[in-house]
Each structure stands twice: as structure tokens, then as C-alpha cells.
């Protein structure tokens, strides 16, 4: 720990014992007895040993979730589920320092970033609590003869499997659990192998909040074993997946056995478009953080930075200036802006893209090399990297890197930049920086992505839907649209005469 460590050390949750999986309200070992280790990506230091679930544990968890779904949980009233969600929100609020520190230790994000998300995390749970009592179906005046009463009622889809990545462990756990509790579904959550600790601590809070046994089960383990088993399980009614598009494609195939419902939150290569009339002083640092926040490990990161030609040189230099001035270091240091990448695998992947960029002729104005030496030993640190001399065909301009790397690309006209921004298989986020209101509306309408941010980037709110177009997935998180994904609609016809 550095002298600037604001945390006062490790949470008691990291007490040296094996962290178990949560099945049917009990903390249990894997049936195989296997475990895996969790390490701090800033130092390589061992944090915990975790029970490693596989297909047999997933099956046990799905059975528990099915029993819970068919049992008293089904009869629980909306206001009772709301109370549980509100208690959970209070518990997350009360334990937020510990939860955010666990996120920081386990996957590297700066403590300022993880702590700063409190309002959104607690707000999400309170939003889902409000949904528990406001979801309703509709009556329909049909045009058929006779005295018919017709209504469309909403019912929970049943047992949900959730598979999540490591880049926001608490956020992922809340995003997947909230709608389940609000709608009356049950859940088997498989956290990412690189970041299981916060979801497991969150599991303790779920029990404390009064979530009945089997309603939420948490099975840590690897994707190829536990994740694949959950995606293919014949008694899972829906899978909600967040992760890469490649795994998303495997999940779609695995879901075919029982044609389970899917929602997919996948990757992106989001354009961030800066017009010459933009407020440059505001746009330049924001464009840097759109790409570098969470060390670039954000699915909607603005990694293709299109800059209108008259301001290209000045703007790209301003972004590079911000990049150089960001403090890269251990997440627990309260001064850190950019933490390490989550793992050696992710480090190798990002370094591969840095070399590819240079080989293809791009020029790194800032960053470009792994950080090593004092303060960085044992960690996976890559500094914010700004590439110029990029063209649209380079790998760094086409593929999701998931590291702190931005490709700066000049453009001239609206039509041209719209076409180039849309020339990607992805469609998750997009930024537009301009003072021209008409142009802002034009871009917001013509860009094919699930979110468009004008004169801001990555703004999020529990009531605003978030998700992808094209290969960035389908289904939404947050907003009433997310809840619809966890509900079936049943048409009921009753003849009255
Ligand atoms: P990943 O796809 O490798 O892993 C995600 C999860 O899937 C992990 O829990 C993993 O164990 C599991 N998994 C892996 N193979 C599996 C398989 N064959 N069957 C079932 N499960 C399997 O992704 P990652 O590298 O952990 O995360 C980074 C990716 O996630 C990026 O592409 C990023 O854009 C995306 N992401 C998207 C969003 C969003 O909301 N759209 C949010 C965060 C991250």
C-alpha cells in the first residue's frame, strides 16, 4: 500500500479463508473441491482463494433457483420484493466503502472511480425497487363480437442465468440482480473469473436483506466450464450475458437447445466526434476520459476519436496533454486516475494492439509502451495512449482493444463522418461535440448506436436504457426496457356471457 492509501488496509472479507459459492442460501464448496486464486492486478499479490464451480455446481444452482421460483417466492407480493430491494439498497449504501475497495483490489480500477459510483449503484437498486410495484399489464378493447374481456398480463420469465465480465463487478452484480428481484424471477449468477470477490460479498448482503434461499445463487468459475454449462442448461429460461461479442456468439449457439431467451450486452468501437465549433476546453479532457477511464476497460469507451480537420492538430495535442498528465498507479492510491489492466492476458492483448498500431504506421503521441519499474512492479500497467496517423482500416481503428488506447482520425463533413462512424459491426455508444443544435440532432438520429451523448460522454442513469445496436448486442439494461426483458406477456381471454 502506498502512503496515499485512503483505505486503511484490506476489508475483513479477505480473511484468508476460501470464498465459497452461494447455492440455495448456503455458502458451499464446489462439488469437485476445486478452487482458483484471485490476485491484485496492481501488484500480483494473492487476495483470496475461491471455490471453482463447474457444470455440476451450475446444475445444483439451477435446481435451487427452479425450486425457489416454483415455491413461496412466486407468491411473494410486489411490495415484499420492493422491501427486499430497498433493504439491499440501504446495505449497499452502508457497505459501499468496502464494496468499492474490493472492486479496486480485485480488478484494479482507481478507488476514486469505484467510490464515485455510489450514487448510481444505490440508485439502480432503488429504481428497481420502484419498478417492483409499478409493473403492470394492460386491458385491451378487442373488436371481436360477444362479451369478451381481454388482458395482457406480465409474468416473470423464470430462472435466469447471468454471465458477467470483470470490468465493473459490483455494477454487473446489481444490473443482473435488480431486475430479477423486481420481476419475481430467480437467478444463477456466474461472475467473471478475474473479479468474483465483490459479487460474493454482495451475495452476503443479499441474504442479509432477506432474499430467500435459492432466489439468487452465485457460482464463480471459468467461462468454458461454468459459463458454458449455464448458457446451455435446459432448465434456464433466459440468459443475460455481458461480455465480448465472440463469447456472445457462443452463448447464442449454446442457447439453442431450449431456445432460451437472451439479452446480450457486448463490446463496441464507439466513435467520439468533435466538430470545429465545439467547446474545445471542455471536449478535449472529456474525450481523453471517454477513452481512458477504467484503463479503457469500458464497453462504450470512445476509442475512435473523429476530429474535424481545422482543429485536428490542436485537439489531438490537447488530448495527448491530458493523457500525459493522468496519474497511472495503484487503484488504492486516492490520487490515481488510471489503474492497471485486469490481468496478464488483458495486458498481452493491449500490448499486441500497441505493436500493431506502430507496425501499421500509426504514431503514438502519448503512451505506447508498458510501464515498468518502481511503483509498477508485478502490475499490468499501460499508460494512456493517443495514436495519430491512423486510417479507418487499421486494426486499432476497427477492433475493440479494451485498454487505454484512442485512435485520432481527421474528418471533413457531416455526411462523411456519419458514414465512417457507422462503418463498424458494433453500435454501442457515440459522442458528438458541437454547439450547433441542428447538427447535434442530425448526428443523434443518424448514428446507429444504443446511446448517443452530445457534449458529454458515458452519462448513465438508472432510468435511461443502455445497450447495443448491431453486434453490440440486444436487450437493454436500466430503464423500464430492461424489466421487459425479464417478463413474459400472456394474453388472457375471458368470455363473460
Ligand atoms: P468475455 O466474453 O471473455 O467474458 C465474459 C464472461 O463470459 C465471463 O464471466 C467469462 O467467464 C464468461 N465466458 C467466457 N467464455 C464463455 C463461454 N464459452 N460460455 C459462457 N460463458 C463464457 O469478456 P471479458 O473479456 O471478460 O469482458 C470484456 C468484454 O465485455 C468486452 O468486449 C466488453 O466490451 C464487454 N462488455 C460489455 C458491456 C456492455 O454493457 N455492453 C459491459 C462490460 C463489458
Coordinates of C-alpha atoms in Angstrom, one line a residue, residues 21-369:
X21 CA -20.3 -20.2 -3.7
X22 CA -23.9 -19.3 -2.8
X23 CA -26.4 -22.0 -3.6
X24 CA -29.8 -22.3 -2.0
X25 CA -29.0 -19.8 0.7
X26 CA -25.9 -21.7 1.8
X27 CA -22.2 -21.0 1.3
X28 CA -20.8 -24.2 -0.2
X29 CA -17.6 -25.7 -1.7
X30 CA -17.5 -26.7 -5.3
X31 CA -18.6 -30.4 -5.7
X32 CA -15.2 -31.1 -7.3
X33 CA -13.4 -29.4 -4.4
X34 CA -11.5 -27.3 -6.9
X35 CA -10.5 -23.7 -6.2
X36 CA -8.8 -20.8 -8.0
X37 CA -6.9 -17.7 -6.8
X38 CA -7.8 -14.1 -7.1
X39 CA -4.8 -11.7 -7.4
X40 CA -4.4 -7.9 -7.3
X41 CA -3.6 -6.8 -10.8
X42 CA -1.6 -3.8 -9.5
X43 CA 0.9 -6.0 -7.6
X44 CA 0.3 -9.6 -8.3
X45 CA -0.4 -10.1 -4.6
X46 CA -2.7 -13.0 -3.7
X47 CA -6.1 -11.8 -2.4
X48 CA -8.3 -14.9 -1.9
X49 CA -8.9 -18.5 -2.9
X50 CA -12.3 -19.0 -4.4
X51 CA -14.4 -22.2 -4.9
X52 CA -14.4 -23.1 -8.6
X53 CA -17.8 -24.1 -9.9
X54 CA -18.3 -26.2 -13.0
X55 CA -21.3 -27.9 -14.7
X56 CA -22.3 -29.9 -11.6
X57 CA -22.4 -26.8 -9.4
X58 CA -24.3 -24.9 -12.1
X59 CA -26.8 -27.7 -12.2
X60 CA -27.2 -27.7 -8.4
X61 CA -27.7 -23.9 -8.5
X62 CA -30.3 -24.1 -11.3
X63 CA -32.3 -26.7 -9.4
X64 CA -32.3 -24.4 -6.4
X65 CA -33.3 -21.5 -8.5
X66 CA -36.2 -23.6 -10.0
X67 CA -37.4 -24.7 -6.6
X68 CA -37.3 -21.1 -5.4
X69 CA -39.2 -19.9 -8.4
X70 CA -41.9 -22.5 -8.0
X71 CA -42.0 -22.1 -4.2
X72 CA -43.0 -19.2 -1.9
X73 CA -41.1 -16.6 -3.9
X74 CA -43.7 -16.9 -6.6
X75 CA -46.4 -16.0 -4.2
X76 CA -44.5 -13.1 -2.7
X77 CA -46.2 -9.8 -3.3
X78 CA -44.6 -6.9 -5.2
X79 CA -44.3 -4.7 -2.1
X80 CA -42.5 -7.5 -0.3
X81 CA -40.0 -7.8 -3.1
X82 CA -39.7 -4.0 -3.1
X83 CA -38.9 -4.0 0.6
X84 CA -36.1 -6.5 0.0
X85 CA -34.7 -4.3 -2.8
X86 CA -34.9 -1.2 -0.6
X87 CA -33.1 -3.1 2.3
X88 CA -30.5 -4.2 -0.2
X89 CA -30.0 -0.6 -1.4
X90 CA -29.5 0.5 2.2
X91 CA -27.0 -2.3 2.8
X92 CA -25.0 -1.5 -0.3
X93 CA -25.1 2.2 0.7
X94 CA -23.8 1.3 4.2
X95 CA -21.1 -1.0 3.0
X96 CA -20.1 1.0 -0.1
X97 CA -16.6 1.7 1.0
X98 CA -15.9 -2.0 1.4
X99 CA -17.5 -3.0 -1.9
X100 CA -15.7 -0.3 -3.8
X101 CA -12.4 -1.3 -2.2
X102 CA -13.0 -4.9 -3.2
X103 CA -13.6 -3.9 -6.8
X104 CA -10.4 -1.8 -6.7
X105 CA -8.3 -4.6 -5.3
X106 CA -9.7 -7.3 -7.5
X107 CA -9.8 -5.6 -10.9
X108 CA -7.6 -2.5 -10.4
X109 CA -10.0 0.4 -11.0
X110 CA -9.0 3.6 -9.1
X111 CA -10.7 3.9 -5.7
X112 CA -11.9 7.4 -6.8
X113 CA -13.7 5.8 -9.7
X114 CA -15.2 2.9 -7.7
X115 CA -16.2 5.1 -4.8
X116 CA -17.6 7.7 -7.1
X117 CA -20.2 5.3 -8.5
X118 CA -22.1 5.1 -5.2
X119 CA -25.0 7.2 -6.2
X120 CA -25.5 5.2 -9.4
X121 CA -25.2 1.8 -7.8
X122 CA -27.6 2.6 -4.9
X123 CA -29.8 4.5 -7.3
X124 CA -30.1 1.4 -9.5
X125 CA -31.4 -0.7 -6.6
X126 CA -33.9 1.9 -5.6
X127 CA -35.0 2.3 -9.2
X128 CA -35.6 -1.5 -9.4
X129 CA -37.4 -1.3 -6.1
X130 CA -39.8 1.3 -7.6
X131 CA -40.4 -1.0 -10.6
X132 CA -41.4 -3.9 -8.4
X133 CA -44.6 -2.2 -7.5
X134 CA -45.3 -0.3 -10.8
X135 CA -45.0 -3.1 -13.4
X136 CA -48.4 -3.9 -14.8
X137 CA -50.1 -5.4 -17.8
X138 CA -53.0 -3.9 -19.8
X139 CA -56.6 -4.5 -20.7
X140 CA -57.5 -4.5 -24.4
X141 CA -60.7 -3.4 -26.0
X142 CA -60.9 -6.1 -28.8
X143 CA -63.0 -5.8 -31.9
X144 CA -64.4 -9.3 -31.6
X145 CA -68.1 -9.8 -31.0
X146 CA -69.5 -11.3 -27.9
X147 CA -68.9 -10.2 -24.4
X148 CA -65.1 -10.8 -24.1
X149 CA -62.8 -9.4 -21.6
X150 CA -59.1 -9.4 -22.8
X151 CA -56.0 -8.5 -20.9
X152 CA -52.2 -8.9 -21.4
X153 CA -50.6 -9.8 -18.1
X154 CA -46.9 -9.8 -17.3
X155 CA -45.2 -12.7 -15.6
X156 CA -41.6 -13.4 -14.6
X157 CA -39.7 -15.4 -17.3
X158 CA -38.5 -17.8 -14.6
X159 CA -34.9 -19.0 -13.9
X160 CA -32.4 -16.5 -15.3
X161 CA -28.7 -17.2 -15.8
X162 CA -26.4 -14.2 -15.8
X163 CA -22.8 -14.3 -17.0
X164 CA -20.8 -11.1 -16.5
X165 CA -17.3 -9.6 -17.2
X166 CA -14.7 -8.2 -14.8
X167 CA -14.7 -4.6 -15.7
X168 CA -17.4 -3.5 -13.2
X169 CA -18.0 -6.3 -10.8
X170 CA -20.4 -4.6 -8.4
X171 CA -22.2 -2.8 -11.3
X172 CA -22.7 -6.2 -13.1
X173 CA -24.0 -7.9 -9.9
X174 CA -26.5 -5.1 -9.4
X175 CA -27.6 -4.8 -13.0
X176 CA -28.3 -8.6 -13.1
X177 CA -29.9 -9.0 -9.7
X178 CA -32.1 -5.9 -9.5
X179 CA -34.5 -6.8 -12.4
X180 CA -34.7 -10.4 -11.1
X181 CA -35.9 -9.3 -7.7
X182 CA -38.2 -6.6 -9.2
X183 CA -39.9 -9.0 -11.5
X184 CA -40.0 -12.2 -9.4
X185 CA -37.6 -14.3 -11.4
X186 CA -34.8 -16.3 -9.8
X187 CA -31.1 -16.1 -10.7
X188 CA -27.9 -18.1 -11.1
X189 CA -25.1 -15.5 -11.4
X190 CA -21.7 -16.5 -12.8
X191 CA -19.2 -13.7 -12.0
X192 CA -16.0 -13.3 -14.1
X193 CA -13.1 -15.4 -13.0
X194 CA -11.0 -12.3 -12.8
X195 CA -13.4 -10.4 -10.4
X196 CA -15.6 -12.6 -8.3
X197 CA -14.9 -11.1 -4.8
X198 CA -17.4 -8.2 -4.9
X199 CA -20.2 -10.3 -6.3
X200 CA -19.6 -12.8 -3.5
X201 CA -19.6 -10.1 -0.8
X202 CA -22.8 -8.7 -2.5
X203 CA -24.2 -12.2 -2.0
X204 CA -23.8 -11.9 1.8
X205 CA -25.7 -8.6 1.6
X206 CA -28.5 -10.3 -0.4
X207 CA -29.0 -12.8 2.4
X208 CA -28.9 -10.0 5.0
X209 CA -31.5 -8.1 3.0
X210 CA -33.9 -11.1 3.3
X211 CA -33.6 -12.6 -0.2
X212 CA -35.0 -16.2 0.3
X213 CA -32.8 -19.3 -0.3
X214 CA -32.4 -20.2 -3.9
X215 CA -33.7 -16.9 -5.3
X216 CA -30.1 -15.7 -6.1
X217 CA -27.3 -18.2 -6.4
X218 CA -23.7 -17.2 -7.2
X219 CA -21.4 -19.7 -8.8
X220 CA -17.9 -18.4 -9.5
X221 CA -15.8 -20.4 -12.1
X222 CA -14.4 -20.2 -15.6
X223 CA -16.3 -19.4 -18.8
X224 CA -15.6 -22.6 -20.7
X225 CA -16.9 -24.7 -17.8
X226 CA -19.4 -22.9 -15.5
X227 CA -20.4 -20.2 -18.0
X228 CA -20.9 -22.7 -20.9
X229 CA -22.9 -25.0 -18.7
X230 CA -25.2 -22.1 -17.6
X231 CA -25.7 -20.9 -21.2
X232 CA -26.7 -24.5 -22.3
X233 CA -28.7 -25.6 -19.3
X234 CA -32.1 -26.9 -20.4
X235 CA -33.9 -25.6 -17.3
X236 CA -32.7 -22.0 -17.6
X237 CA -35.4 -19.8 -19.2
X238 CA -33.3 -16.8 -20.0
X239 CA -29.6 -15.8 -20.1
X240 CA -28.5 -12.3 -19.6
X241 CA -24.9 -12.0 -20.8
X242 CA -22.4 -9.2 -20.7
X243 CA -19.0 -9.7 -22.3
X244 CA -17.3 -9.9 -25.6
X245 CA -19.1 -10.4 -28.9
X246 CA -17.1 -13.6 -29.5
X247 CA -18.4 -15.2 -26.3
X248 CA -21.8 -13.7 -27.1
X249 CA -21.9 -15.7 -30.3
X250 CA -21.1 -18.9 -28.4
X251 CA -23.9 -18.1 -25.9
X252 CA -26.3 -17.8 -28.8
X253 CA -25.3 -21.2 -30.1
X254 CA -25.5 -22.7 -26.6
X255 CA -29.0 -21.3 -26.0
X256 CA -30.4 -23.2 -29.0
X257 CA -31.1 -26.4 -27.0
X258 CA -34.2 -25.0 -25.3
X259 CA -34.4 -21.7 -27.3
X260 CA -34.0 -19.8 -24.1
X261 CA -34.4 -16.0 -24.2
X262 CA -31.3 -13.9 -24.4
X263 CA -30.1 -10.4 -23.7
X264 CA -26.6 -9.6 -24.8
X265 CA -24.6 -6.6 -23.8
X266 CA -21.4 -6.9 -25.9
X267 CA -18.5 -4.8 -27.0
X268 CA -18.0 -1.7 -29.0
X269 CA -15.7 0.5 -31.0
X270 CA -17.5 3.7 -30.3
X271 CA -17.0 6.9 -32.3
X272 CA -16.5 10.2 -30.5
X273 CA -16.9 13.0 -33.0
X274 CA -15.6 16.5 -32.4
X275 CA -16.7 19.4 -34.6
X276 CA -14.6 22.5 -35.1
X277 CA -17.3 24.6 -33.3
X278 CA -17.1 22.5 -30.1
X279 CA -16.2 23.9 -26.7
X280 CA -12.6 22.6 -27.0
X281 CA -11.6 23.3 -23.5
X282 CA -14.3 21.0 -22.3
X283 CA -14.2 18.5 -25.1
X284 CA -10.5 17.6 -25.0
X285 CA -10.2 16.3 -21.4
X286 CA -13.6 14.7 -21.8
X287 CA -12.5 12.9 -25.0
X288 CA -9.5 11.7 -23.1
X289 CA -11.5 10.2 -20.3
X290 CA -14.1 8.8 -22.7
X291 CA -11.3 6.6 -23.9
X292 CA -9.1 6.1 -20.8
X293 CA -11.5 5.8 -17.8
X294 CA -11.2 2.4 -16.1
X295 CA -8.0 2.0 -18.1
X296 CA -10.1 1.8 -21.3
X297 CA -12.0 -1.3 -20.0
X298 CA -15.4 0.2 -20.6
X299 CA -17.6 -1.4 -23.3
X300 CA -18.8 2.0 -24.5
X301 CA -15.3 3.7 -24.4
X302 CA -15.0 6.4 -27.1
X303 CA -12.0 4.8 -28.9
X304 CA -12.4 6.2 -32.4
X305 CA -11.9 9.9 -31.9
X306 CA -13.0 11.7 -35.1
X307 CA -11.8 15.3 -35.1
X308 CA -12.8 17.9 -37.7
X309 CA -9.8 18.8 -39.8
X310 CA -9.4 22.6 -38.9
X311 CA -8.9 21.7 -35.2
X312 CA -7.2 18.3 -35.7
X313 CA -3.6 19.1 -34.7
X314 CA -4.5 21.4 -31.7
X315 CA -7.2 19.0 -30.4
X316 CA -5.2 15.8 -30.7
X317 CA -2.3 17.6 -28.9
X318 CA -4.7 18.7 -26.1
X319 CA -5.9 15.1 -25.7
X320 CA -2.3 13.9 -25.6
X321 CA -1.5 16.5 -23.0
X322 CA -4.4 15.2 -20.8
X323 CA -3.1 11.6 -21.4
X324 CA 0.4 12.5 -20.2
X325 CA -0.9 14.3 -17.1
X326 CA -3.1 11.5 -15.9
X327 CA -1.6 9.6 -12.9
X328 CA -1.2 5.9 -13.6
X329 CA -0.8 3.8 -10.5
X330 CA -2.3 1.5 -7.9
X331 CA -6.0 1.8 -7.6
X332 CA -5.9 2.1 -3.8
X333 CA -4.0 5.4 -4.1
X334 CA -6.6 8.2 -3.9
X335 CA -4.6 10.2 -6.5
X336 CA -4.6 7.6 -9.2
X337 CA -6.5 8.4 -12.4
X338 CA -5.7 5.2 -14.3
X339 CA -5.2 1.8 -12.7
X340 CA -3.7 -1.4 -14.1
X341 CA -5.3 -3.7 -16.7
X342 CA -7.1 -6.6 -15.0
X343 CA -4.8 -9.4 -16.0
X344 CA -1.7 -10.6 -17.8
X345 CA -4.0 -11.9 -20.6
X346 CA -5.5 -8.4 -21.0
X347 CA -2.1 -6.8 -20.8
X348 CA -0.7 -9.0 -23.6
X349 CA -3.8 -8.3 -25.7
X350 CA -3.4 -4.5 -25.3
X351 CA 0.4 -4.6 -25.9
X352 CA -0.4 -6.6 -29.1
X353 CA -2.5 -3.7 -30.3
X354 CA 0.1 -1.1 -29.5
X355 CA 2.6 -3.0 -31.7
X356 CA 0.0 -3.5 -34.4
X357 CA -0.7 0.3 -34.4
X358 CA 3.0 1.1 -34.8
X359 CA 3.6 -1.6 -37.5
X360 CA 0.6 -0.3 -39.5
X361 CA 2.1 3.2 -39.4
X362 CA 0.3 5.0 -36.6
X363 CA 2.2 7.3 -34.3
X364 CA 1.9 7.3 -30.5
X365 CA 1.8 10.9 -29.4
X366 CA 1.4 9.8 -25.7
X367 CA 2.0 6.4 -24.1
X368 CA 2.6 3.4 -26.4
X369 CA 4.7 1.2 -24.1

